[in-house]
Coordinates of C-alpha atoms in Angstrom, one line a residue:
Chain A
M55 CA 6.2 12.1 28.0
S56 CA 5.7 8.6 27.9
F57 CA 4.3 7.1 24.8
R58 CA 1.3 6.7 26.2
R59 CA 1.0 10.3 26.6
K60 CA 2.4 12.0 23.5
L61 CA -1.4 9.9 22.5
K62 CA -3.5 12.9 24.0
L63 CA -3.8 14.9 21.4
Y64 CA -3.3 12.9 18.2
V65 CA -4.3 15.0 14.6
I66 CA -5.0 13.4 11.4
T67 CA -4.3 15.0 7.7
D68 CA -6.9 15.6 5.3
R69 CA -6.1 17.0 1.8
R70 CA -9.6 17.7 1.2
L71 CA -9.8 20.1 3.9
I72 CA -5.8 22.0 3.9
D73 CA -2.2 20.5 3.1
E74 CA -0.1 18.4 4.8
V75 CA 2.2 19.7 5.3
K76 CA 0.7 23.4 6.3
G77 CA -1.9 21.4 8.2
V78 CA 0.5 19.6 10.8
K79 CA 3.1 22.8 11.1
A80 CA 0.4 24.8 12.2
A81 CA -1.0 21.7 14.8
L82 CA 2.3 20.3 15.7
E83 CA 2.8 25.2 16.7
G84 CA -0.2 24.6 18.7
G85 CA 0.2 21.5 20.6
A86 CA -0.5 18.4 18.8
T87 CA 1.6 15.4 20.1
A88 CA 0.9 12.9 17.3
I89 CA 0.2 13.3 13.9
Q90 CA -0.6 10.9 12.0
L91 CA -0.5 10.6 7.2
R92 CA -4.0 9.9 6.2
A93 CA -4.1 9.8 2.4
K94 CA -6.5 7.5 0.4
N95 CA -5.5 7.0 -3.1
I96 CA -2.4 9.6 -3.8
P97 CA 0.3 7.8 -6.0
V98 CA 3.2 6.7 -3.2
S99 CA 5.9 8.4 -4.2
E100 CA 3.8 12.0 -3.4
M101 CA 3.1 10.6 0.4
I102 CA 6.6 9.3 0.5
R103 CA 7.2 12.4 -0.5
I104 CA 4.6 14.6 1.5
G105 CA 5.5 11.6 4.7
R106 CA 9.4 12.6 5.0
E107 CA 8.2 16.6 4.8
L108 CA 6.1 15.2 8.6
R109 CA 9.6 12.9 10.1
R110 CA 11.5 15.8 9.7
L111 CA 8.7 18.6 11.5
T112 CA 7.0 15.6 14.2
R113 CA 11.0 15.6 14.9
E114 CA 11.5 18.8 15.1
Y115 CA 8.8 18.9 17.8
D116 CA 9.2 15.2 19.6
A117 CA 6.1 14.7 18.2
L118 CA 4.7 10.8 17.4
F119 CA 4.3 10.0 13.8
F120 CA 2.4 7.2 12.3
V121 CA 0.9 7.4 8.7
D122 CA -2.3 5.5 7.9
D123 CA -2.8 1.4 6.4
R124 CA 0.4 1.5 4.3
L125 CA 3.2 -1.1 6.3
D126 CA 5.5 0.1 3.7
V127 CA 5.6 4.1 3.1
A128 CA 5.6 3.6 7.5
L129 CA 9.1 2.5 6.9
A130 CA 10.5 4.7 3.8
V131 CA 9.5 7.1 5.7
D132 CA 11.2 5.9 8.7
A133 CA 7.9 6.7 10.3
D134 CA 6.8 5.2 14.5
G135 CA 3.9 3.3 13.5
V136 CA 1.0 2.6 11.4
Q137 CA -2.5 2.8 11.7
L138 CA -4.0 -0.4 11.0
G139 CA -7.6 -1.0 9.6
P140 CA -9.9 -4.2 10.5
E141 CA -10.0 -3.7 5.9
D142 CA -5.8 -3.3 6.2
M143 CA -3.2 -5.7 6.6
P144 CA -3.5 -8.1 10.2
V145 CA -2.1 -6.4 13.1
E146 CA -0.2 -10.2 13.9
V147 CA 1.5 -10.2 10.1
A148 CA 3.0 -6.3 10.4
R149 CA 4.2 -7.4 13.4
E150 CA 6.0 -9.9 12.6
L151 CA 7.5 -8.0 9.6
A152 CA 8.1 -4.5 11.2
P153 CA 8.8 -5.9 14.5
N154 CA 10.6 -2.1 15.9
L155 CA 6.8 0.0 14.9
I156 CA 4.7 1.1 17.2
I157 CA 1.2 -0.6 15.6
G158 CA -2.7 1.0 16.1
A159 CA -5.4 -0.5 14.7
S160 CA -8.6 1.3 13.8
V161 CA -11.8 -0.5 15.9
Y162 CA -15.5 0.2 16.1
S163 CA -16.9 -2.4 18.5
L164 CA -16.4 -3.5 21.6
E165 CA -14.7 -7.3 19.9
E166 CA -12.5 -5.6 17.5
A167 CA -10.6 -3.9 20.3
L168 CA -9.8 -7.1 22.5
E169 CA -9.9 -8.7 19.4
A170 CA -6.4 -6.2 18.1
E171 CA -5.3 -6.5 22.0
K172 CA -4.7 -10.1 21.8
N173 CA -3.0 -9.3 18.6
R174 CA -0.5 -7.2 20.3
A175 CA -1.7 -4.0 19.1
D176 CA 0.1 -1.2 20.6
Y177 CA -2.7 1.1 20.7
L178 CA -6.5 1.3 20.0
G179 CA -8.1 4.3 17.4
A180 CA -11.5 3.1 18.8
G181 CA -14.4 5.5 17.4
S182 CA -16.6 6.1 15.8
V183 CA -17.2 8.6 19.1
F184 CA -19.7 10.9 17.5
P185 CA -20.8 10.2 14.0
T186 CA -18.4 12.5 11.6
S187 CA -18.0 13.4 8.5
T188 CA -14.5 13.2 7.2
K189 CA -15.0 9.3 6.9
K190 CA -17.0 7.7 3.8
D191 CA -16.0 4.0 5.4
K192 CA -18.2 1.1 5.9
Y193 CA -16.3 -0.4 8.9
V194 CA -16.6 3.0 10.8
K195 CA -19.9 2.4 12.8
V196 CA -21.0 4.7 15.8
I197 CA -20.0 3.4 19.5
G198 CA -20.9 6.2 21.1
I199 CA -19.7 7.4 24.8
E200 CA -21.2 4.5 26.5
G201 CA -19.2 2.2 24.0
L202 CA -16.0 4.5 24.4
R203 CA -16.0 3.8 28.0
E204 CA -17.1 -0.2 28.4
I205 CA -13.8 -0.2 25.5
V206 CA -11.7 1.8 27.8
E207 CA -12.6 -0.6 31.0
K208 CA -11.4 -3.3 29.3
V209 CA -8.6 -2.9 27.6
S210 CA -5.4 -2.1 29.0
I211 CA -3.1 -0.4 25.6
P212 CA -4.1 2.6 25.5
V213 CA -6.9 4.3 23.6
V214 CA -7.5 6.9 21.3
A215 CA -10.7 8.4 21.3
I216 CA -11.8 9.1 17.2
G217 CA -14.6 10.1 15.5
G218 CA -16.5 13.8 15.5
I219 CA -14.1 14.6 18.4
N220 CA -14.7 19.2 18.8
H221 CA -14.1 21.9 21.1
E222 CA -17.6 21.4 22.0
N223 CA -17.7 17.6 23.2
V224 CA -13.9 16.5 23.9
E225 CA -14.5 17.2 27.5
K226 CA -17.5 14.3 27.6
V227 CA -15.1 11.8 25.8
L228 CA -12.3 12.6 28.1
K229 CA -14.3 11.9 30.9
T230 CA -14.2 8.4 29.4
G231 CA -10.8 8.0 30.8
V232 CA -9.2 7.6 27.1
D233 CA -5.6 8.5 26.6
G234 CA -5.7 10.2 23.3
I235 CA -8.0 12.0 21.3
A236 CA -7.4 12.4 17.6
V237 CA -9.0 14.7 15.5
V238 CA -8.9 15.7 11.9
S239 CA -12.0 18.4 10.9
A240 CA -11.4 19.9 14.3
V241 CA -7.9 21.0 13.6
M242 CA -7.9 20.7 9.9
G243 CA -10.9 22.1 9.2
A244 CA -10.6 25.3 11.1
P245 CA -9.7 28.4 10.0
D246 CA -7.2 28.5 12.3
P247 CA -5.4 25.7 13.1
R248 CA -3.0 26.5 14.7
E249 CA -5.1 27.7 17.4
A250 CA -7.6 24.9 17.2
T251 CA -5.5 23.1 18.2
R252 CA -3.7 25.2 20.9
R253 CA -7.4 25.9 22.6
L254 CA -8.4 21.3 22.1
R255 CA -4.5 20.8 24.0
I256 CA -5.9 23.0 27.0
I257 CA -9.0 21.5 27.4
I258 CA -7.2 17.8 26.8
D259 CA -4.1 18.9 29.2
K260 CA -7.2 19.6 32.2
Y261 CA -7.4 15.6 32.1
L262 CA -3.7 14.1 30.8
P263 CA -1.5 16.5 32.5
Chain B
M151 CA 15.8 -22.6 -15.2
S152 CA 17.2 -19.3 -14.7
F153 CA 15.2 -15.8 -13.5
R154 CA 15.8 -14.1 -16.4
R155 CA 14.5 -17.4 -18.3
K156 CA 10.9 -17.7 -16.0
L157 CA 10.3 -13.9 -16.8
K158 CA 9.2 -16.1 -20.3
L159 CA 5.1 -16.0 -20.2
Y160 CA 4.4 -13.4 -17.4
V161 CA 0.6 -13.5 -16.9
I162 CA -1.3 -11.0 -14.0
T163 CA -4.7 -10.8 -13.0
D164 CA -7.0 -8.6 -13.1
R165 CA -10.4 -9.5 -11.6
R166 CA -12.7 -7.9 -14.1
L167 CA -11.3 -10.6 -15.9
I168 CA -11.6 -13.8 -13.9
D169 CA -10.7 -14.4 -10.3
E170 CA -7.5 -14.5 -9.2
V171 CA -6.7 -18.1 -7.9
K172 CA -9.1 -19.1 -11.2
G173 CA -7.5 -18.2 -13.1
V174 CA -3.9 -17.8 -12.2
K175 CA -4.2 -21.9 -11.6
A176 CA -5.0 -22.4 -14.8
A177 CA -2.8 -19.3 -16.8
L178 CA 0.3 -21.9 -14.5
E179 CA -1.2 -25.1 -15.9
G180 CA -1.1 -24.0 -19.5
G181 CA 2.4 -23.0 -18.9
A182 CA 2.9 -19.4 -17.1
T183 CA 6.4 -19.4 -15.7
A184 CA 5.7 -15.5 -13.7
I185 CA 2.9 -14.7 -11.7
Q186 CA 1.6 -11.2 -10.8
L187 CA -1.3 -9.9 -8.4
R188 CA -2.5 -6.7 -9.5
A189 CA -5.5 -5.5 -7.2
K190 CA -5.8 -2.5 -7.4
N191 CA -8.4 -1.2 -4.5
I192 CA -9.5 -4.1 -2.8
P193 CA -8.7 -4.1 1.1
V194 CA -5.6 -5.3 1.7
S195 CA -6.5 -7.6 3.8
E196 CA -8.3 -9.5 1.0
M197 CA -5.5 -9.6 -1.4
I198 CA -2.9 -11.4 1.5
R199 CA -5.9 -13.4 1.0
I200 CA -5.5 -14.2 -2.3
G201 CA -1.6 -13.4 -2.5
R202 CA -1.3 -16.4 0.7
E203 CA -3.1 -18.8 -2.2
L204 CA -1.1 -17.4 -5.4
R205 CA 1.6 -17.8 -3.6
R206 CA 1.1 -22.1 -3.3
L207 CA 0.3 -22.5 -6.5
T208 CA 3.3 -20.4 -8.0
R209 CA 5.3 -23.3 -5.8
E210 CA 3.9 -25.6 -6.6
Y211 CA 3.9 -25.1 -10.2
D212 CA 8.1 -23.7 -10.0
A213 CA 6.7 -19.8 -11.4
L214 CA 7.6 -16.6 -9.8
F215 CA 5.3 -14.7 -8.1
F216 CA 5.2 -11.1 -7.9
V217 CA 3.0 -8.0 -6.6
D218 CA 1.7 -4.8 -7.9
D219 CA 2.6 -1.6 -6.1
R220 CA 2.6 -2.7 -2.2
L221 CA 5.8 -4.1 -1.1
D222 CA 4.6 -4.4 2.3
V223 CA 2.2 -7.4 0.9
A224 CA 4.8 -8.7 -1.4
L225 CA 6.8 -9.4 2.0
A226 CA 3.8 -10.8 4.4
V227 CA 3.2 -13.3 1.4
D228 CA 6.4 -14.2 1.1
A229 CA 6.6 -12.9 -2.6
D230 CA 9.3 -12.9 -4.9
G231 CA 9.7 -9.4 -5.9
V232 CA 6.7 -6.5 -6.1
Q233 CA 6.7 -5.1 -9.5
L234 CA 6.7 -0.8 -8.9
G235 CA 5.3 2.0 -11.0
P236 CA 6.1 5.3 -12.4
E237 CA 4.0 6.6 -9.2
D238 CA 4.9 3.7 -6.6
M239 CA 7.3 3.7 -3.9
P240 CA 10.9 4.6 -6.0
V241 CA 13.1 1.6 -6.6
E242 CA 16.0 2.3 -4.2
V243 CA 13.8 2.2 -1.2
A244 CA 12.4 -0.1 -2.0
R245 CA 15.5 -2.2 -2.0
E246 CA 16.8 -1.0 0.8
L247 CA 13.2 -1.9 2.8
A248 CA 13.4 -5.8 1.5
P249 CA 16.9 -5.9 -0.4
N250 CA 16.0 -9.5 -1.1
L251 CA 13.1 -9.2 -3.5
I252 CA 12.9 -8.8 -7.4
I253 CA 12.5 -5.3 -7.9
G254 CA 10.3 -5.3 -11.3
A255 CA 10.3 -1.3 -12.3
S256 CA 7.3 -0.5 -14.9
V257 CA 8.8 1.9 -17.7
Y258 CA 7.0 3.8 -20.5
S259 CA 9.8 5.2 -22.9
L260 CA 13.1 5.1 -23.1
E261 CA 14.6 7.2 -20.3
E262 CA 12.2 5.5 -17.5
A263 CA 14.0 2.3 -18.7
L264 CA 17.9 4.1 -18.7
E265 CA 16.3 6.3 -15.3
A266 CA 15.1 2.0 -13.6
E267 CA 18.0 0.5 -14.4
K268 CA 20.6 3.1 -12.9
N269 CA 18.4 2.6 -9.5
R270 CA 19.3 -1.0 -10.2
A271 CA 15.6 -2.3 -10.9
D272 CA 16.2 -6.8 -10.8
Y273 CA 13.9 -6.2 -14.5
L274 CA 12.0 -4.1 -16.8
G275 CA 7.9 -4.3 -17.7
A276 CA 8.0 -2.5 -20.6
G277 CA 5.0 -0.6 -22.6
S278 CA 2.0 -0.3 -24.0
V279 CA 3.7 -2.4 -26.8
F280 CA 0.5 -2.4 -28.5
P281 CA -2.9 0.2 -27.6
T282 CA -4.7 -1.6 -24.2
S283 CA -8.3 -0.9 -22.8
T284 CA -6.9 -3.1 -19.6
K285 CA -4.6 -0.4 -17.5
K286 CA -6.5 2.8 -17.5
D287 CA -3.8 5.1 -16.3
K288 CA -1.9 8.4 -17.5
Y289 CA 0.9 7.2 -17.1
V290 CA 1.0 4.1 -20.1
K291 CA 1.7 5.6 -23.7
V292 CA 2.4 3.3 -26.1
I293 CA 6.1 2.7 -27.1
G294 CA 5.1 1.2 -30.5
I295 CA 7.3 -2.4 -31.3
E296 CA 10.6 -0.2 -32.3
G297 CA 10.3 1.6 -28.8
L298 CA 10.2 -1.0 -27.3
R299 CA 13.5 -2.5 -29.7
E300 CA 15.0 0.5 -28.6
I301 CA 15.1 -0.7 -25.0
V302 CA 16.3 -3.7 -24.7
E303 CA 19.0 -2.5 -26.9
K304 CA 20.3 -0.4 -24.8
V305 CA 19.7 -2.1 -21.0
S306 CA 21.5 -5.1 -19.9
I307 CA 18.8 -6.1 -17.4
P308 CA 15.7 -8.5 -18.5
V309 CA 12.6 -6.8 -20.1
V310 CA 9.7 -8.2 -20.1
A311 CA 7.4 -6.4 -23.0
I312 CA 3.7 -5.4 -22.4
G313 CA 0.5 -3.8 -23.8
G314 CA -1.8 -5.5 -25.9
I315 CA 0.5 -8.6 -26.5
N316 CA -1.5 -11.4 -27.9
H317 CA -1.3 -14.7 -30.2
E318 CA -1.8 -12.4 -33.1
N319 CA 1.0 -10.7 -32.6
V320 CA 3.4 -12.0 -30.1
E321 CA 6.0 -13.0 -32.3
K322 CA 6.8 -9.9 -33.7
V323 CA 7.3 -8.4 -30.2
L324 CA 9.1 -11.9 -29.7
K325 CA 11.8 -10.4 -32.4
T326 CA 12.8 -7.4 -30.8
G327 CA 14.7 -9.6 -28.3
V328 CA 12.8 -9.4 -25.1
D329 CA 13.1 -11.3 -22.1
G330 CA 9.3 -11.7 -22.2
I331 CA 5.9 -11.2 -21.9
A332 CA 3.5 -10.2 -20.1
V333 CA -0.1 -10.4 -20.4
V334 CA -3.7 -10.1 -19.0
S335 CA -6.3 -9.8 -21.3
A336 CA -4.6 -12.4 -23.6
V337 CA -4.9 -14.9 -21.4
M338 CA -7.5 -13.3 -18.0
G339 CA -9.7 -12.4 -21.3
A340 CA -9.6 -16.0 -23.1
P341 CA -12.5 -18.2 -23.0
D342 CA -10.3 -21.1 -22.1
P343 CA -7.3 -19.2 -20.3
R344 CA -5.1 -22.9 -19.8
E345 CA -5.7 -23.3 -23.3
A346 CA -4.6 -19.1 -24.6
T347 CA -1.8 -20.3 -21.9
R348 CA -0.7 -22.9 -24.0
R349 CA -0.6 -21.4 -27.0
L350 CA 1.0 -19.1 -26.3
R351 CA 3.6 -20.5 -24.5
I352 CA 4.4 -22.5 -27.8
I353 CA 5.1 -19.4 -29.9
I354 CA 7.4 -17.7 -27.2
D355 CA 9.1 -21.4 -26.6
K356 CA 10.0 -20.6 -31.0
Y357 CA 12.0 -17.6 -29.1
L358 CA 13.2 -18.1 -25.8
P359 CA 13.9 -22.3 -25.1

């Protein structure tokens, strides 16, 4: 599967919902093609321990593995890439420090999307498509389906949609032409994360075979 | 001045007390030989902006420049080194990722000191010598003058004493044979940080000329 295709079902950890390793294992069994370790405010030593375990699992399932925010942790655990938001390390600085990492940029507007592409991000996490309870962050704005569609039309790097996406609204999102769907709660907050991932994957595969 | 000697007056930022750039400028004018940017819970993009300014200033004054915790930021701003605590990235991992950085390990017991030396830390920040209000961290224990002396005697890498050190008690600390004195409040919390540094430097120079 190409890099772009491997972004199609991108599952992000959230320990408030489920233990990272347990959640990721279930998501991979259910067909997740990319995993992101997102763990704010935990000791870095712990982040590295968990990251190594997730790296082992994602290798086993041939999935991409990203680390949120911390380039140093991404390097330490041999992740495929790092995900950087508007308040994180600038993409061009990260690129210089780690030329071999895939760099994803979180963007919350068309302007930020164009800027990130210009700065040579490898892909975009674009959102928030719908309102979401996962991120309590002043930088998260709801761009809606139309905002997302505009980004997809105007950039050429892969776009992964994020923010409040679930089994009910995912088809609407896929119709914008995105390359991937990122979820937190829809999988990590599900009673059966493996089954929740499997059902999402079936819908996604209709649009991104 | 040798690396060891440049650790002798090691001043750490604390924005709760004074703006980082303003405080560091005053400390350097007063005779600080090493500076550490410690800025928890601020956006990384801001940390990099401030770090670059501190790097410029420390070069101008021929002082060492360290970044607390974040190896990626240390690399991004071309710092001389990174300071790692027990919950941060393990020293040996940091060494592998950044072989050219000076790696300081924060230790709070003789056992941690010996372990850090074994893991090839370049120097130790050992403390807390006295009770301190700066760090509200479960990993900070008061080791006292005797605990510090024991560490100084048992390790061969440079030891910088930290925790509650001020103009009144610094001579007692210097008599243990440490290679440096690290301060936060005694400089950054002083009405005149430049003058507070200058007076500390005069005392330190009697023991570490």
